[in-house]
CSV table of C-alpha atoms in Angstrom, one decimal:
chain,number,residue,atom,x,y,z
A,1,UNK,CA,-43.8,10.4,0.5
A,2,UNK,CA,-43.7,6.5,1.7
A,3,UNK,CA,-42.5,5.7,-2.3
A,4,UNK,CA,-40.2,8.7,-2.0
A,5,UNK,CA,-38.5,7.2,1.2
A,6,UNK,CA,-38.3,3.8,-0.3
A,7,UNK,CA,-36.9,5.1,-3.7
A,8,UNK,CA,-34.4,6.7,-1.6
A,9,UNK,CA,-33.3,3.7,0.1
A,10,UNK,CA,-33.0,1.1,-3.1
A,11,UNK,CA,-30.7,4.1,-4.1
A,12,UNK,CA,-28.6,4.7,-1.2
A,13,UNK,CA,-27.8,0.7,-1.0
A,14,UNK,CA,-26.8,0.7,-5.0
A,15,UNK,CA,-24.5,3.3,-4.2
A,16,UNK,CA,-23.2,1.5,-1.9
A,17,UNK,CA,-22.7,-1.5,-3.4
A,18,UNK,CA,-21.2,0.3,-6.6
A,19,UNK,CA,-18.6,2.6,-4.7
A,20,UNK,CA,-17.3,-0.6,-2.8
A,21,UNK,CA,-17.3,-2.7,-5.9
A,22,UNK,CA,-15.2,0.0,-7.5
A,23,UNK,CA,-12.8,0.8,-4.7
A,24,UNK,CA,-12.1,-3.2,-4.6
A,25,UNK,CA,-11.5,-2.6,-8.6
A,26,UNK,CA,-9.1,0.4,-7.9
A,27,UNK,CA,-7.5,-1.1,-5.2
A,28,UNK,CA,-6.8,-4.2,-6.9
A,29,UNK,CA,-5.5,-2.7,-9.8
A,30,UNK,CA,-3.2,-0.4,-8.3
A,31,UNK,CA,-1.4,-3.4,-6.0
A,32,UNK,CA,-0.6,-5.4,-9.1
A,33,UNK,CA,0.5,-1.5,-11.0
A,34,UNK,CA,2.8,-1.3,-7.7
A,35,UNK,CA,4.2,-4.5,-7.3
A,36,UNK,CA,4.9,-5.2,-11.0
A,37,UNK,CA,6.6,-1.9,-10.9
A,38,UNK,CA,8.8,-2.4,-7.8
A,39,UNK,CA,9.7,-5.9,-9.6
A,40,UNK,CA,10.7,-3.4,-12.7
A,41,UNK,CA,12.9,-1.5,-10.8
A,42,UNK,CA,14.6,-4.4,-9.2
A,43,UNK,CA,16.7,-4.4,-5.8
A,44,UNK,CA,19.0,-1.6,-7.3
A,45,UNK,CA,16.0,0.6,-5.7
A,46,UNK,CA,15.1,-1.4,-3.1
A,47,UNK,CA,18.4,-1.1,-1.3
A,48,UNK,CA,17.9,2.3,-1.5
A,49,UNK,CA,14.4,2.2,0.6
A,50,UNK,CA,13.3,0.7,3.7
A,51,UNK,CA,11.4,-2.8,3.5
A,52,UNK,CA,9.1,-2.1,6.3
A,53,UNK,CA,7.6,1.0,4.6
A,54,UNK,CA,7.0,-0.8,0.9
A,55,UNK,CA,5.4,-3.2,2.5
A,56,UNK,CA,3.4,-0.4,4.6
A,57,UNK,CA,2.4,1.0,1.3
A,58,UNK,CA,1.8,-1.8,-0.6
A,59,UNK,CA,-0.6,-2.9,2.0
A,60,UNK,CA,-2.2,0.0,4.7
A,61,UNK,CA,-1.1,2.4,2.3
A,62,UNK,CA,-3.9,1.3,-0.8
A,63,UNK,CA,-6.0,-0.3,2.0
A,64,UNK,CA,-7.2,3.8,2.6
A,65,UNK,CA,-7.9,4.7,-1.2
A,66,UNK,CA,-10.6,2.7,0.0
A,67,UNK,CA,-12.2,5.8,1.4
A,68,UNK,CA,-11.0,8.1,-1.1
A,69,UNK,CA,-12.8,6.1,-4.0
A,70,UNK,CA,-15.8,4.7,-2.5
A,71,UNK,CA,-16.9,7.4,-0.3
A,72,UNK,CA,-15.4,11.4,-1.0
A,73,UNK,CA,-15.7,11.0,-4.7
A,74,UNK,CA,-19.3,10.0,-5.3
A,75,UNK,CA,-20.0,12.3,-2.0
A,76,UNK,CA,-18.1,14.8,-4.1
A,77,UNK,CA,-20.4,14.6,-7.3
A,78,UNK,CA,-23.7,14.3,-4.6
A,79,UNK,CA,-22.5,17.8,-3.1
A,80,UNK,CA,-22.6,19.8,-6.8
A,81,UNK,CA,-25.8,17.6,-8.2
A,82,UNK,CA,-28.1,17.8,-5.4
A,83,UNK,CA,-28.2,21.3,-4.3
A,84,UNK,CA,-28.5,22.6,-7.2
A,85,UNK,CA,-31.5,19.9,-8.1
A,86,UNK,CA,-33.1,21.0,-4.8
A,87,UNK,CA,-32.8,24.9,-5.4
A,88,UNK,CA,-34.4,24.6,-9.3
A,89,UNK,CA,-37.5,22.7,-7.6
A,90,UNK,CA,-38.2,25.5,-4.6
A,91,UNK,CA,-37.4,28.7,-7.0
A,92,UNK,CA,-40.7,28.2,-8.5
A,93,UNK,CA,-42.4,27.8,-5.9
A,94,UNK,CA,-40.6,30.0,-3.3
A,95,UNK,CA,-37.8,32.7,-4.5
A,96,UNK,CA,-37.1,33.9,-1.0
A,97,UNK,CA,-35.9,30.3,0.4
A,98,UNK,CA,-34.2,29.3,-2.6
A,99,UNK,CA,-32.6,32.5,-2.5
A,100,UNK,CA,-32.1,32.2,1.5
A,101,UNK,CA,-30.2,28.2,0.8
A,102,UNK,CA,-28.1,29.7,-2.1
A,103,UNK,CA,-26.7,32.6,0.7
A,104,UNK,CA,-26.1,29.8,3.4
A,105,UNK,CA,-25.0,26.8,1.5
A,106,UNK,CA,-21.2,27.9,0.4
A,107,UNK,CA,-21.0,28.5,4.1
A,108,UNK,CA,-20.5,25.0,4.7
A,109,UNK,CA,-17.5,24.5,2.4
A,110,UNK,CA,-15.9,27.9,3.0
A,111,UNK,CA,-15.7,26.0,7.1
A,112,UNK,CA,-14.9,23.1,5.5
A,113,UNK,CA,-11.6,24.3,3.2
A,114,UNK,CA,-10.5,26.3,6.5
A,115,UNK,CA,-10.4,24.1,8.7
A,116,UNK,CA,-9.1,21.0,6.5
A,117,UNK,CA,-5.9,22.3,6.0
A,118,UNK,CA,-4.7,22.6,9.0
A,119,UNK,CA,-6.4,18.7,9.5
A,120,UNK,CA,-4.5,17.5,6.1
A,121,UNK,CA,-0.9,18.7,7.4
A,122,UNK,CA,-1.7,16.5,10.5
A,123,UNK,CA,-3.1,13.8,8.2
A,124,UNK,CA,0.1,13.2,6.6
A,125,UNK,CA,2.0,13.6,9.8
A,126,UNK,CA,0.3,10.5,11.0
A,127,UNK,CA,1.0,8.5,7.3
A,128,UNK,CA,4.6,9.4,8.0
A,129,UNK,CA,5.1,8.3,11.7
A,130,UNK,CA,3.0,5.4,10.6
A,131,UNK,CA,5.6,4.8,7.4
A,132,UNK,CA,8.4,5.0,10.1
A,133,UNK,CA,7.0,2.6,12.8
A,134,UNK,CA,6.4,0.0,10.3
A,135,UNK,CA,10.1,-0.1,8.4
A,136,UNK,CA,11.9,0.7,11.9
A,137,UNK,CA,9.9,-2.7,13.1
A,138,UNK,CA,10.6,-4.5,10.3
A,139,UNK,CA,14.8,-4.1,10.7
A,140,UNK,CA,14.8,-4.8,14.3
A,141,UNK,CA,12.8,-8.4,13.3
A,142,UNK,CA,15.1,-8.8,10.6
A,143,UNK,CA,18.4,-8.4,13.1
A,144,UNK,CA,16.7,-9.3,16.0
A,145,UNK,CA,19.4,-11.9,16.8
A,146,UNK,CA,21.9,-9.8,16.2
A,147,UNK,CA,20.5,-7.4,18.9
A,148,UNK,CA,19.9,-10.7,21.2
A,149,UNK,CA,23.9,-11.5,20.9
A,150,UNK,CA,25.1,-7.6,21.8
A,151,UNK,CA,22.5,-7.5,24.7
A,152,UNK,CA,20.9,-4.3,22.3
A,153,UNK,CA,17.1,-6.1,22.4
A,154,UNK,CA,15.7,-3.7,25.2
A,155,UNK,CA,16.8,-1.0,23.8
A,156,UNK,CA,15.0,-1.5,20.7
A,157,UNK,CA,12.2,-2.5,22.2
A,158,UNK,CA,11.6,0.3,24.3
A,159,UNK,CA,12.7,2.5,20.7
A,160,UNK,CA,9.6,0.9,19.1
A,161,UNK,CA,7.4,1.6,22.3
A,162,UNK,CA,8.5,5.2,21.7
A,163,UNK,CA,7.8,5.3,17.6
A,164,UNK,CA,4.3,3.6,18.5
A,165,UNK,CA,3.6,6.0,21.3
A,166,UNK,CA,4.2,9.3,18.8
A,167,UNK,CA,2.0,7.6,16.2
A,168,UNK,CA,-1.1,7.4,18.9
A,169,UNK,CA,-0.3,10.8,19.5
A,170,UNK,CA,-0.6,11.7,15.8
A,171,UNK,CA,-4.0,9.5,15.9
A,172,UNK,CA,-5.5,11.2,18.4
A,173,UNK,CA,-4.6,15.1,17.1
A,174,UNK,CA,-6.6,14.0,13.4
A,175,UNK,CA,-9.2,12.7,15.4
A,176,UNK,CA,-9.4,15.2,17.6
A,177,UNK,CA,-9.8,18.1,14.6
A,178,UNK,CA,-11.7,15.6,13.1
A,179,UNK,CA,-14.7,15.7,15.5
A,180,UNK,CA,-14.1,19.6,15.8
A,181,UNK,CA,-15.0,20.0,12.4
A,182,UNK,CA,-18.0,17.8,12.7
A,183,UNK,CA,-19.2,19.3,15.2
A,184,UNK,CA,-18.8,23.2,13.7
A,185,UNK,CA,-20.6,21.8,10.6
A,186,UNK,CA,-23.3,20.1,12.3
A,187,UNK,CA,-23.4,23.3,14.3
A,188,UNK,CA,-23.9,25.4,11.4
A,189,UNK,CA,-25.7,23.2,9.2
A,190,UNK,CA,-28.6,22.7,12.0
A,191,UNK,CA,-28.1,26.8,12.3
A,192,UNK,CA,-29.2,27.3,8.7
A,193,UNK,CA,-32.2,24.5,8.8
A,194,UNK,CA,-33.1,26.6,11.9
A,195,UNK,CA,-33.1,30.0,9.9
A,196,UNK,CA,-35.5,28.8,7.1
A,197,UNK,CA,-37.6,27.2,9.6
A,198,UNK,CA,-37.9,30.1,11.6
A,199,UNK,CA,-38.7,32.3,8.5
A,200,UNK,CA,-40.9,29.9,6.6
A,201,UNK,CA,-43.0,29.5,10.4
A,202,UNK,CA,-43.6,33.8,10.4
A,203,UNK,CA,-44.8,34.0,6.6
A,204,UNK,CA,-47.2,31.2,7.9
A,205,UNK,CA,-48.7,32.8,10.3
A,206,UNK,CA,-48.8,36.1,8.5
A,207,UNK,CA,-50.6,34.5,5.8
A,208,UNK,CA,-47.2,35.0,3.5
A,209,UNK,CA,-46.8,31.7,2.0
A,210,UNK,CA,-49.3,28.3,1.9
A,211,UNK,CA,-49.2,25.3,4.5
A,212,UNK,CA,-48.4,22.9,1.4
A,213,UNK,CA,-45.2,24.9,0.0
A,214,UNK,CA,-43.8,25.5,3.4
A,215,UNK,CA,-43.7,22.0,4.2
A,216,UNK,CA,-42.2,21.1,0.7
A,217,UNK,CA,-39.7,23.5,1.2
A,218,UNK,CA,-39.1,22.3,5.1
A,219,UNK,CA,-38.9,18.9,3.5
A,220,UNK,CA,-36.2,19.6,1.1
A,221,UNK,CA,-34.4,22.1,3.3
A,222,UNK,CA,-32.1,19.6,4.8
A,223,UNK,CA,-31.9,17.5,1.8
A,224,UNK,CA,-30.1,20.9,0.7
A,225,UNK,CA,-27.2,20.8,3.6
A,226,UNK,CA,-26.9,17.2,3.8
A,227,UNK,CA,-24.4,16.4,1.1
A,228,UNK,CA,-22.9,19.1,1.9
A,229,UNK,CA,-22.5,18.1,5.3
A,230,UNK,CA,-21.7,14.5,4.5
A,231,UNK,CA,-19.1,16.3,1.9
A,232,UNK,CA,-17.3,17.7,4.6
A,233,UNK,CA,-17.2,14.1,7.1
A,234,UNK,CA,-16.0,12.4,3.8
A,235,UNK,CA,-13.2,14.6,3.3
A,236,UNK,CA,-11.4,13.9,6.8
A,237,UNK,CA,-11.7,9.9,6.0
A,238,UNK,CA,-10.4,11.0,2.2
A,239,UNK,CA,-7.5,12.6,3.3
A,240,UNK,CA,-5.7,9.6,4.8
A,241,UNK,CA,-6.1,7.8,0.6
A,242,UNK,CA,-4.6,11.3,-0.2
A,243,UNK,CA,-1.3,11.1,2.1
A,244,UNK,CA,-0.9,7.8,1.0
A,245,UNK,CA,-1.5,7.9,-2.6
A,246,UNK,CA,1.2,10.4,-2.6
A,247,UNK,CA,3.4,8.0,-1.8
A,248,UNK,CA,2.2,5.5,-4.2
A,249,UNK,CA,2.6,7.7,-6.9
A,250,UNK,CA,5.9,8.7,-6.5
A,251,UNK,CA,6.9,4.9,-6.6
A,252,UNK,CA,4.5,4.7,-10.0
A,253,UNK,CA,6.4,7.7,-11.3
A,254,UNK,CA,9.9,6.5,-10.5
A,255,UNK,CA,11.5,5.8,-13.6
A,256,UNK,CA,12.2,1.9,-15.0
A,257,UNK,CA,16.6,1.4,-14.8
A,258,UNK,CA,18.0,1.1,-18.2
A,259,UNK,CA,19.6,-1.6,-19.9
A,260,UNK,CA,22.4,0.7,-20.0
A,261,UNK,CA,22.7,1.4,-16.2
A,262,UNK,CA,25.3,0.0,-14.4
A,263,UNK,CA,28.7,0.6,-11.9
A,264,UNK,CA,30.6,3.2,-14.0
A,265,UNK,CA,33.7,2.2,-15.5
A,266,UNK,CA,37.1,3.2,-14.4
A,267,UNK,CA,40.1,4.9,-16.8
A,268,UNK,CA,43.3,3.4,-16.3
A,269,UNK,CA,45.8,5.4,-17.7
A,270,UNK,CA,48.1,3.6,-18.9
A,271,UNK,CA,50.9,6.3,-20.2
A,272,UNK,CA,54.0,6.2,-18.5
């Protein structure tokens, strides 16, 4: 058990050390895929778009991939691999548990999915008020002597007190769901540990099942749940990199001007 736990451990910090290596990849990459590609498109679509939310995305915007790839994604593969590893070592030794994890582990996603979408339309609520904040700041720097010589400056000020007020309210309502959702999961996950406990302590005492199985099987139990459960705290930080890559991707997908673009001519006719 003590080379078990230590096993455990080398793992968990080469996981680590691997998802943040890759997310600093990713992230890396897709700054330079961003940037290059803005330079591409060339002021003709910046005039269109506000400075203040590029910038926003270029910067906070990749800056919570960092979630996304380094933490839900391996969680993600963890969640499918280790359950099912778990329930093909206690079938042989004990069909009624592995039959009792396979009837209460899809409870934990099935929460999970329900209450993440109502969390990911508040998610992206936050992204935008966040885009907002950050370009409306941005113009009133840029013409913030312009504001000083038309007496305008407390206005604006007290405009961006407002923007930054609705994006802590924003904050607060993901975290708030956020912390709902951990708490229903933890509630249920500690609900199902407490079922198989509960039955695997009976067939003890009724002579049903052996000391040494039980306590493999109470061992593993919350092995079973906790990628699951982790699965489901991931997802709330991933869903920020989702909002955001959204964005991203519809700069990456916005097509390159071609040499053939320009101000459309005018006809002059000259008849008559």
């Amino acid at each position: 058990l003590m080379a078990a736990i230590i096993l455990r451990a080398s793992l968990l910090w080469a996981r680590e050390v691997t998802a943040q290596r890759a997310a600093i990849r990713v992230k890396t990459s897709l700054r330079e895929r961003v940037f290059a590609h803005l330079l591409q498109l060339g002021p003709a679509f910046s005039k269109g778009e506000r400075t203040g939310e590029l910038a926003a995305v270029l910067n906070e915007g990749i800056e919570r991939l960092d979630a996304y790839v380094s933490r839900y994604l391996p969680q993600l593969m963890l969640s499918v691999l280790v359950p099912v590893l778990i329930i093909v070592v206690i079938l042989p030794v004990d069909w009624f548990s592995a039959v009792l994890l396979l009837f209460t582990g899809p409870v934990i996603p099935l929460l999970m999915a329900l209450v993440g979408s109502n969390t990911q339309k508040r998610t992206q609520a936050q992204w935008a008020t966040l885009s907002l904040m950050s370009a409306y700041f941005l113009d009133v720097m840029q013409g913030l002597t312009t504001l000083k010589l038309f007496g305008r400056s407390q206005a604006q000020s007290e405009r961006i007190a407002h923007i930054s007020n609705r994006f802590r309210d924003k904050t607060l309502q993901v975290l708030r769901y956020a912390f709902l959702s951990g708490a229903v999961l933890e509630f249920m996950t500690m609900s199902a540990i407490g079922v198989i406990a509960t039955t695997l302590g009976i067939r003890l005492l009724n002579h049903g099942i052996s000391f040494d199985k039980a306590f493999l099987i109470l061992l593993l139990t919350p092995e079973f749940y906790r990628p699951l459960q982790e699965l489901g705290v991931q997802r709330h930080a991933a869903m920020e990199g989702e909002a955001s890559a959204k964005r991203i991707f519809e700069i990456l997908e916005t097509p390159l001007p071609t040499r053939g673009d320009g101000p459309p001519s005018i006809k002059v006719d000259r008849r008559g």
